[in-house]
Coordinates of N, CA and C in Angstrom, one line a residue:
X1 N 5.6 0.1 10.7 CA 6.2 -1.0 9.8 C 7.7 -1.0 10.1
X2 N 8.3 0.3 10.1 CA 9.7 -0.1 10.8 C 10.1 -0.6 11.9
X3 N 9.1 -0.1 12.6 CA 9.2 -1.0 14.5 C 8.9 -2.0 14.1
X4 N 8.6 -2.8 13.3 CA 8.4 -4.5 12.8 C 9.2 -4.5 12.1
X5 N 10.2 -4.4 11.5 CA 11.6 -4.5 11.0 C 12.5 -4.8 11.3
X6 N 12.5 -3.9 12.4 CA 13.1 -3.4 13.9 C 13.6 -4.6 14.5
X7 N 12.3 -5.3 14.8 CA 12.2 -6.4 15.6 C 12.5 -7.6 15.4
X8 N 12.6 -7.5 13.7 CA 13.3 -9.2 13.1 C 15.0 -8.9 13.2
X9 N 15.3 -8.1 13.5 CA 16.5 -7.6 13.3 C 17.6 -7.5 15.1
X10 N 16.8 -7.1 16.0 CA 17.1 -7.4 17.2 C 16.4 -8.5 18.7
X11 N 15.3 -8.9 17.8 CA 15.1 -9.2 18.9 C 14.9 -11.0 18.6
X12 N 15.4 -12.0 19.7 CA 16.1 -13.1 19.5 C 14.9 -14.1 20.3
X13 N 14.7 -15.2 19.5 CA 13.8 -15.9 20.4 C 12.5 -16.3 19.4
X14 N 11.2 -16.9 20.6 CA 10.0 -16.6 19.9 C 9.5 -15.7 19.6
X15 N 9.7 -14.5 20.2 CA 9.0 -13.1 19.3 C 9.6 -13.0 18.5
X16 N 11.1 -13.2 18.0 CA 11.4 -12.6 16.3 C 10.6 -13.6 15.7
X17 N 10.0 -14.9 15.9 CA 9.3 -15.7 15.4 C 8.3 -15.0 15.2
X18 N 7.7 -14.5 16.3 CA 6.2 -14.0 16.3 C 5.9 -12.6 15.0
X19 N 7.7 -11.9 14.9 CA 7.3 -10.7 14.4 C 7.5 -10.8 13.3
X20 N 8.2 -12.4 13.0 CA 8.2 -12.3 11.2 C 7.0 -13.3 10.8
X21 N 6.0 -13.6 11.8 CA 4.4 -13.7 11.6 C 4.0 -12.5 11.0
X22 N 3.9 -11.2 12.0 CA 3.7 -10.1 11.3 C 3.5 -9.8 10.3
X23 N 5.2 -9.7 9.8 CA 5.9 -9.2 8.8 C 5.3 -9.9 7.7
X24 N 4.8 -11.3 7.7 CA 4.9 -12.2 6.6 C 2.4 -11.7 6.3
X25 N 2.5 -11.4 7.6 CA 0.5 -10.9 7.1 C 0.3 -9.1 6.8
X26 N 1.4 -8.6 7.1 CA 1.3 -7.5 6.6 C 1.7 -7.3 5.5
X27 N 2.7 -7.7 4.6 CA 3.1 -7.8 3.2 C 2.3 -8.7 2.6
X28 N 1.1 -9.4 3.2 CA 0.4 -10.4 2.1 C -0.6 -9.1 1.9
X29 N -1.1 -8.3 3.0 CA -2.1 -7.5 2.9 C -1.6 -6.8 1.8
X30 N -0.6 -5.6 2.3 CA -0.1 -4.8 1.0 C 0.1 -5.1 -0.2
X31 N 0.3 -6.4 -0.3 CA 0.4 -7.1 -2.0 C -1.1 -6.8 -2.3
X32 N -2.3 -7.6 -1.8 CA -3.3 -7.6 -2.2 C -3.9 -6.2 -2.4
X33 N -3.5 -5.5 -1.5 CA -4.2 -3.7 -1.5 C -3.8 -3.2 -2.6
X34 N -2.5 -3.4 -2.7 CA -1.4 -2.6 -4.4 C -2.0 -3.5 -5.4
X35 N -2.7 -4.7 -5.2 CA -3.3 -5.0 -6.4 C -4.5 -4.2 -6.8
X36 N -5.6 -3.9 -5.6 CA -6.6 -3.2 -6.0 C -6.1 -2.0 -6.5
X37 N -5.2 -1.2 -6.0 CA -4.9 -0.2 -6.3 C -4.6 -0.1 -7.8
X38 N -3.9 -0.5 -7.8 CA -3.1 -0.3 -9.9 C -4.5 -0.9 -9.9
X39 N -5.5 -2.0 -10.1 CA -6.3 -2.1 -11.1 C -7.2 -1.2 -10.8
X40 N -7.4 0.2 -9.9 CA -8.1 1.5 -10.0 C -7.5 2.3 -11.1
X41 N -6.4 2.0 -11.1 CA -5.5 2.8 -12.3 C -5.9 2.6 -13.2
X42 N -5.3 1.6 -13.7 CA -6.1 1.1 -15.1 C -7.6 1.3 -15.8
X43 N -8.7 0.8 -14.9 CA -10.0 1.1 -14.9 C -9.8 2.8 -15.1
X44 N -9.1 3.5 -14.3 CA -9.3 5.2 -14.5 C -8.6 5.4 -16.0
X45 N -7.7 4.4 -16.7 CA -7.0 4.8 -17.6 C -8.3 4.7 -18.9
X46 N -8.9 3.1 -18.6 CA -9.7 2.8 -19.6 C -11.0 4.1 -19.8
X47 N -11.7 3.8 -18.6 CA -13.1 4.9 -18.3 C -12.1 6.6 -19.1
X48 N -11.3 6.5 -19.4 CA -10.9 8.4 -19.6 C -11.0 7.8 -21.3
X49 N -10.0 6.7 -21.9 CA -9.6 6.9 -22.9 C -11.3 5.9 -23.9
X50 N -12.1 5.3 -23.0 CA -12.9 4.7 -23.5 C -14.1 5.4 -23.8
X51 N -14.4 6.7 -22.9 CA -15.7 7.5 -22.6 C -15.6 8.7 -23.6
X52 N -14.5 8.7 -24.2 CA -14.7 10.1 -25.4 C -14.9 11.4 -25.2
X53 N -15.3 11.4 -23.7 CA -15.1 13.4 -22.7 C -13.4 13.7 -23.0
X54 N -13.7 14.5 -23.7 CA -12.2 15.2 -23.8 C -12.2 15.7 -22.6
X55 N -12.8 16.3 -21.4 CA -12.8 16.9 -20.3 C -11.9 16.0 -19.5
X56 N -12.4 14.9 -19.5 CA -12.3 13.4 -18.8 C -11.1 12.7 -18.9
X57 N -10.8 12.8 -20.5 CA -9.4 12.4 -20.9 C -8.6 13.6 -20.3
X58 N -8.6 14.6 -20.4 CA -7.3 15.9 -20.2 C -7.6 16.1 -18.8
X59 N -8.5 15.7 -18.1 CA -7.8 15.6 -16.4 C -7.2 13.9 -16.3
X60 N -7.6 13.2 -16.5 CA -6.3 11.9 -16.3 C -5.3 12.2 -16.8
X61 N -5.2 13.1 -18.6 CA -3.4 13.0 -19.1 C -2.8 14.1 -18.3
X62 N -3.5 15.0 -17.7 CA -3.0 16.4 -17.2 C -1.5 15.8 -16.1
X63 N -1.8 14.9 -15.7 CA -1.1 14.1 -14.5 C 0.3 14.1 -15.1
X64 N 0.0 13.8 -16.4 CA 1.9 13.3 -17.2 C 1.7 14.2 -18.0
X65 N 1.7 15.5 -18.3 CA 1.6 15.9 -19.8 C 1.9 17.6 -19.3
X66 N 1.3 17.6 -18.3 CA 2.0 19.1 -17.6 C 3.4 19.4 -16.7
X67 N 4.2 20.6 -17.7 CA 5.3 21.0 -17.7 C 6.7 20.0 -17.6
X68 N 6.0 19.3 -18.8 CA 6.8 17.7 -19.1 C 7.3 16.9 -18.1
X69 N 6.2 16.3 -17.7 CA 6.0 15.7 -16.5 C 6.2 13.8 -16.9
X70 N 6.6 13.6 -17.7 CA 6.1 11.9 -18.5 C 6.9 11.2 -17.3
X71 N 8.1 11.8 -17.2 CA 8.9 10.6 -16.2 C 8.4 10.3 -15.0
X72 N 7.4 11.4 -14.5 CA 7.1 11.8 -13.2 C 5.9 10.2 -13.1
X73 N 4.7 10.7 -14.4 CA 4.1 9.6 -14.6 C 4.3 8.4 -14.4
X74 N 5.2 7.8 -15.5 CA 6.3 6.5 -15.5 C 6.7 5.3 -14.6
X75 N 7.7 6.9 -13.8 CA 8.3 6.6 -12.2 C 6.9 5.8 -10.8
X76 N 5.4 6.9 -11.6 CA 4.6 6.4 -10.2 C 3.6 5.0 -10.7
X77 N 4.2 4.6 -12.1 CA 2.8 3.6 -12.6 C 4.6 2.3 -11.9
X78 N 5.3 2.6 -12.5 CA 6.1 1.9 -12.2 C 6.8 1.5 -10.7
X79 N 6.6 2.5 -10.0 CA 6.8 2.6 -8.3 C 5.3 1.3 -7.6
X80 N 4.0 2.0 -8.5 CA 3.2 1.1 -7.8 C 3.1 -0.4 -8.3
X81 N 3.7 -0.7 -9.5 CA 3.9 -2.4 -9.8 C 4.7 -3.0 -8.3
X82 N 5.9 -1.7 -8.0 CA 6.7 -2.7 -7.5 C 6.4 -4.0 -6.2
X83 N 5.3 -3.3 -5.1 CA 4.7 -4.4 -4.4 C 4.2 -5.4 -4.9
X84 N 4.2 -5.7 -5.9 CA 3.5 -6.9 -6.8 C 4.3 -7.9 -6.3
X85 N 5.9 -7.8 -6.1 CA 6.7 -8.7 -5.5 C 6.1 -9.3 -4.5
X86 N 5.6 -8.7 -3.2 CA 5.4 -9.6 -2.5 C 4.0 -10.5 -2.5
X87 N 3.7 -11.1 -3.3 CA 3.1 -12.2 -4.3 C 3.8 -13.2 -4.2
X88 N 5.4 -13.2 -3.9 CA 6.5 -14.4 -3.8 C 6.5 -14.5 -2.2
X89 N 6.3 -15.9 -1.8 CA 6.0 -16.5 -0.6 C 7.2 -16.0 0.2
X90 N 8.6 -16.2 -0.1 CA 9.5 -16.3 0.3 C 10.5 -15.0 0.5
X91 N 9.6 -14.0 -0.7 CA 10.5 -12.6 -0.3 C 9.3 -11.9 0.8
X92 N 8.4 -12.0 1.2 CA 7.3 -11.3 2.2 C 7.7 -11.7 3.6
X93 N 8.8 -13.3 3.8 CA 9.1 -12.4 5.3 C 10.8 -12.4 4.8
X94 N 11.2 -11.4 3.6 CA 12.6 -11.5 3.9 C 12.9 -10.0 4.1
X95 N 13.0 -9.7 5.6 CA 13.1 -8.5 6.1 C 14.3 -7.4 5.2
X96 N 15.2 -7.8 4.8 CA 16.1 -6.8 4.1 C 15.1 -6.1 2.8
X97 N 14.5 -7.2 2.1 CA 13.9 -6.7 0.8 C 12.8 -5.9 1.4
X98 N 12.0 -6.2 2.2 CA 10.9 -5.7 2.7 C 11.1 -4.4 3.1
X99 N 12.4 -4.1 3.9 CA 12.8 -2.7 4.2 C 13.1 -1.6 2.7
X100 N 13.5 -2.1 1.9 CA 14.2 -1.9 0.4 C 12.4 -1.5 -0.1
X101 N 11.7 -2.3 0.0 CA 10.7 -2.2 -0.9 C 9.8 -0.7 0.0
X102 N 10.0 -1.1 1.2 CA 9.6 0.0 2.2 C 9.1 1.1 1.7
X103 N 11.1 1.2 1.0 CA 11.7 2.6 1.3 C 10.5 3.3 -0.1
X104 N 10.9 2.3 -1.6 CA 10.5 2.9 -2.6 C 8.9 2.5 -2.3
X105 N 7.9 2.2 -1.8 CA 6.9 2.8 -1.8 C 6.2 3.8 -0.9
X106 N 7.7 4.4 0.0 CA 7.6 6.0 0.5 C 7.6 7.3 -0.4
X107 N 8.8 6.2 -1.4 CA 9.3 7.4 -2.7 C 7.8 7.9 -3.3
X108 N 6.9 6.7 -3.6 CA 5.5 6.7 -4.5 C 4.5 7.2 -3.7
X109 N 4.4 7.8 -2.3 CA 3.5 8.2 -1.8 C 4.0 9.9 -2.0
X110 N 5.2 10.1 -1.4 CA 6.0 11.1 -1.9 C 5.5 11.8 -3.0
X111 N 5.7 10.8 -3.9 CA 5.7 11.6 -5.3 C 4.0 11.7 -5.9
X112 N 3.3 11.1 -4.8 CA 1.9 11.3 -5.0 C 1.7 12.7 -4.3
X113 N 2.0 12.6 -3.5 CA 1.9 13.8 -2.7 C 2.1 15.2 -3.3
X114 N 3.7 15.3 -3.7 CA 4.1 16.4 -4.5 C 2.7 16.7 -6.0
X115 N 2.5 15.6 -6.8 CA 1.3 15.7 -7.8 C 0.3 16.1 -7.7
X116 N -0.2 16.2 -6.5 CA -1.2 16.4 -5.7 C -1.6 18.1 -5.8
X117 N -0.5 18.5 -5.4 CA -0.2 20.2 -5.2 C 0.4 20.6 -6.3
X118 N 0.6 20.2 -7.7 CA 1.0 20.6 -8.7 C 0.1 21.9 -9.3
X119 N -0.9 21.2 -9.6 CA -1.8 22.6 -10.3 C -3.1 21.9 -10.1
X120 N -4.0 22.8 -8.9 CA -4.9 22.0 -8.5 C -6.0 22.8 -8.7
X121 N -6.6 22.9 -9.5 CA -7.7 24.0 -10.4 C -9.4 23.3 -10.2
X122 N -9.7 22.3 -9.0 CA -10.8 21.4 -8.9 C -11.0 22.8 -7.8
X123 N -12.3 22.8 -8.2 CA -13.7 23.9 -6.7 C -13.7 23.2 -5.2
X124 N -12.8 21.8 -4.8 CA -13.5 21.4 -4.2 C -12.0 21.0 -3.6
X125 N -10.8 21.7 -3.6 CA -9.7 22.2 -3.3 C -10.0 23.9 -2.9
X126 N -10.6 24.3 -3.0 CA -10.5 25.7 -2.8 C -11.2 26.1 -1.3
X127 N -11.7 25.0 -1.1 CA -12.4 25.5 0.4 C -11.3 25.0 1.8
X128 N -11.9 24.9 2.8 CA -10.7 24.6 3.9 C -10.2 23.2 4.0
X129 N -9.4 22.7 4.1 CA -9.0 21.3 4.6 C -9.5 20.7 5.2
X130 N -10.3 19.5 5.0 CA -10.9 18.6 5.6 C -10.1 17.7 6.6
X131 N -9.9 17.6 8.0 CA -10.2 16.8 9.1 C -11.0 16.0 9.0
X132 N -10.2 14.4 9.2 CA -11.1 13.4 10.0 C -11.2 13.7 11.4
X133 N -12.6 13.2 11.9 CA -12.7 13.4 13.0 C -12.7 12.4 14.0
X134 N -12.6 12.3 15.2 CA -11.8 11.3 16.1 C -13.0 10.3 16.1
X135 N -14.1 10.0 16.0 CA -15.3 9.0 15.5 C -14.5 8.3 14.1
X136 N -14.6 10.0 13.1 CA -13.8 8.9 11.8 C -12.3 7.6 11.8
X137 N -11.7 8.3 12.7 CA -10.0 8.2 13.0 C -10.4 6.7 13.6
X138 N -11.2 6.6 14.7 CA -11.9 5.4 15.7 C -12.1 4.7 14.7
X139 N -13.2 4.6 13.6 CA -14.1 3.6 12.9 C -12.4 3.1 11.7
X140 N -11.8 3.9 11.2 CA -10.5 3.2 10.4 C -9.5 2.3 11.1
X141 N -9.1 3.0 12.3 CA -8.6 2.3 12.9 C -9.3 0.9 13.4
X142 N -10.2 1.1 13.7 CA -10.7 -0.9 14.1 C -11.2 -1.3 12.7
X143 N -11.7 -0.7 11.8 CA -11.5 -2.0 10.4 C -10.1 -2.3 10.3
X144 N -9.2 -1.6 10.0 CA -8.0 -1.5 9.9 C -7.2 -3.1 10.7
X145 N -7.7 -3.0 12.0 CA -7.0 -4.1 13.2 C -8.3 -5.3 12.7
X146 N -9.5 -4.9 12.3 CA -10.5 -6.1 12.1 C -10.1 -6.8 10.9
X147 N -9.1 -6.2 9.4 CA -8.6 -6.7 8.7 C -6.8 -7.2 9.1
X148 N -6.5 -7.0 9.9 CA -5.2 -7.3 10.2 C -5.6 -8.6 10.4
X149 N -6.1 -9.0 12.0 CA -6.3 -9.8 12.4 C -7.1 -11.6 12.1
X150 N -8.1 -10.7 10.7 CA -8.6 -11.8 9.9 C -7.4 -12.2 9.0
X151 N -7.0 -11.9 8.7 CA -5.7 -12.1 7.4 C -4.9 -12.8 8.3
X152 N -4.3 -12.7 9.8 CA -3.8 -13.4 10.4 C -3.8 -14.8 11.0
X153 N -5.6 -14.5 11.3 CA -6.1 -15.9 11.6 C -6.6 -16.8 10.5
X154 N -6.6 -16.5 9.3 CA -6.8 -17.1 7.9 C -5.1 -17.7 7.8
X155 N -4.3 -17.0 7.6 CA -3.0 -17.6 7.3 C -2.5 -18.8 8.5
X156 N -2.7 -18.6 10.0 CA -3.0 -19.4 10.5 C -3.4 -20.8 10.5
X157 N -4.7 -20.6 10.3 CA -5.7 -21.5 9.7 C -5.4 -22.7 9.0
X158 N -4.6 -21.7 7.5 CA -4.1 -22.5 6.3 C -2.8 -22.9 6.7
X159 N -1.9 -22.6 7.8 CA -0.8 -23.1 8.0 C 0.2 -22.3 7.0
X160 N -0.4 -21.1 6.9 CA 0.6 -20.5 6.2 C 2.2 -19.5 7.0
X161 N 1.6 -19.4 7.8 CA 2.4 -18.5 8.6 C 3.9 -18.9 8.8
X162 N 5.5 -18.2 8.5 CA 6.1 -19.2 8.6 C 7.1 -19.6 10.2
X163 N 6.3 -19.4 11.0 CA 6.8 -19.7 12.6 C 5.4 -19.7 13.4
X164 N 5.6 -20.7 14.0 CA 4.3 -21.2 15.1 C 4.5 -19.6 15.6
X165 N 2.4 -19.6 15.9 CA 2.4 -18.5 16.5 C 2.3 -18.6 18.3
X166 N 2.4 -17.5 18.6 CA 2.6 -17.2 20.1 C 1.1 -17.1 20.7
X167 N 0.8 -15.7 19.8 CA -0.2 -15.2 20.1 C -2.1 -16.4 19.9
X168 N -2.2 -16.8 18.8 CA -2.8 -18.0 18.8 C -2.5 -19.3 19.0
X169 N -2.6 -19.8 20.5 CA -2.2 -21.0 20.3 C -3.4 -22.3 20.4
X170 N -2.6 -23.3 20.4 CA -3.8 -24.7 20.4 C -3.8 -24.9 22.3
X171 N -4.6 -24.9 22.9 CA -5.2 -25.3 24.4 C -5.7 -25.9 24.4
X172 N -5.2 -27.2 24.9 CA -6.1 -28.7 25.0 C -6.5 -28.5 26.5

């Protein structure tokens, strides 16, 4: 994502056209993905405080509630709204915010990360670290480019893109 940054930034012509194509179907993806996301949150918020397992509730509050952790919470319900921005047509190819927005949803992966290894008392942490394997790694990676590229030829399509593309053109 930074080498696509990168590129609206130095390089002059139809490809910075072509790369703030990119830039502008990779931040529609990530809007929509950060939307599934938070509404897993929520659903995990409801299913804990709706199902009445105290078990159930005190592993979802354990998250903000251990060794006064609330900000830690806060910081990551609030880190993950922030992609919601690119929802706005006009900030998804504006490469400065996009770098900005970058940065703080590295902080939220970060800080997922660190939570993670907090106090990790599940059976199913205790055995060896799971590897994906180069079949698994193969099969993510081409959904991965098979959803890139539909999102690209759909915005296409609709004339959404905001610079004629290179890579798809019209051949009469």
């Amino acid at each position: 994502m930074i080498f696509l940054i990168g590129t609206t930034f130095l390089v002059k012509g139809k490809i910075k056209g072509e790369s703030y194509n990119l830039l502008y179907v990779f931040n529609t993806m990530y809007a929509w993905l950060s939307l599934i996301v938070f509404t897993s949150y929520i659903i995990g918020l409801f299913l804990a405080g709706y199902g009445q397992n105290p078990y159930e509730w005190y592993a979802f509050t354990d998250q903000s509630k251990s060794l006064n952790l609330k900000w830690f919470f806060l910081k990551f319900i609030v880190l993950s709204i922030v992609p919601f921005i690119f929802f706005i047509r006009k900030i998804r190819i504006h490469r400065v915010i996009t770098l900005a927005i970058l940065v703080i949803i590295n902080v939220k992966y970060w800080l997922t990360y660190m939570q993670n290894f907090f106090r990790d008392y599940q059976p199913a942490a205790w055995s060896i670290h799971y590897e994906d394997s180069l079949s698994e790694k193969i099969a993510m990676t081409f959904c991965l480019l098979v959803l890139f590229v539909s999102v690209y030829w759909v915005a296409l399509k609709r004339k959404k893109l905001p610079y004629p593309s290179l890579i798809f053109t019209n051949r009469v």
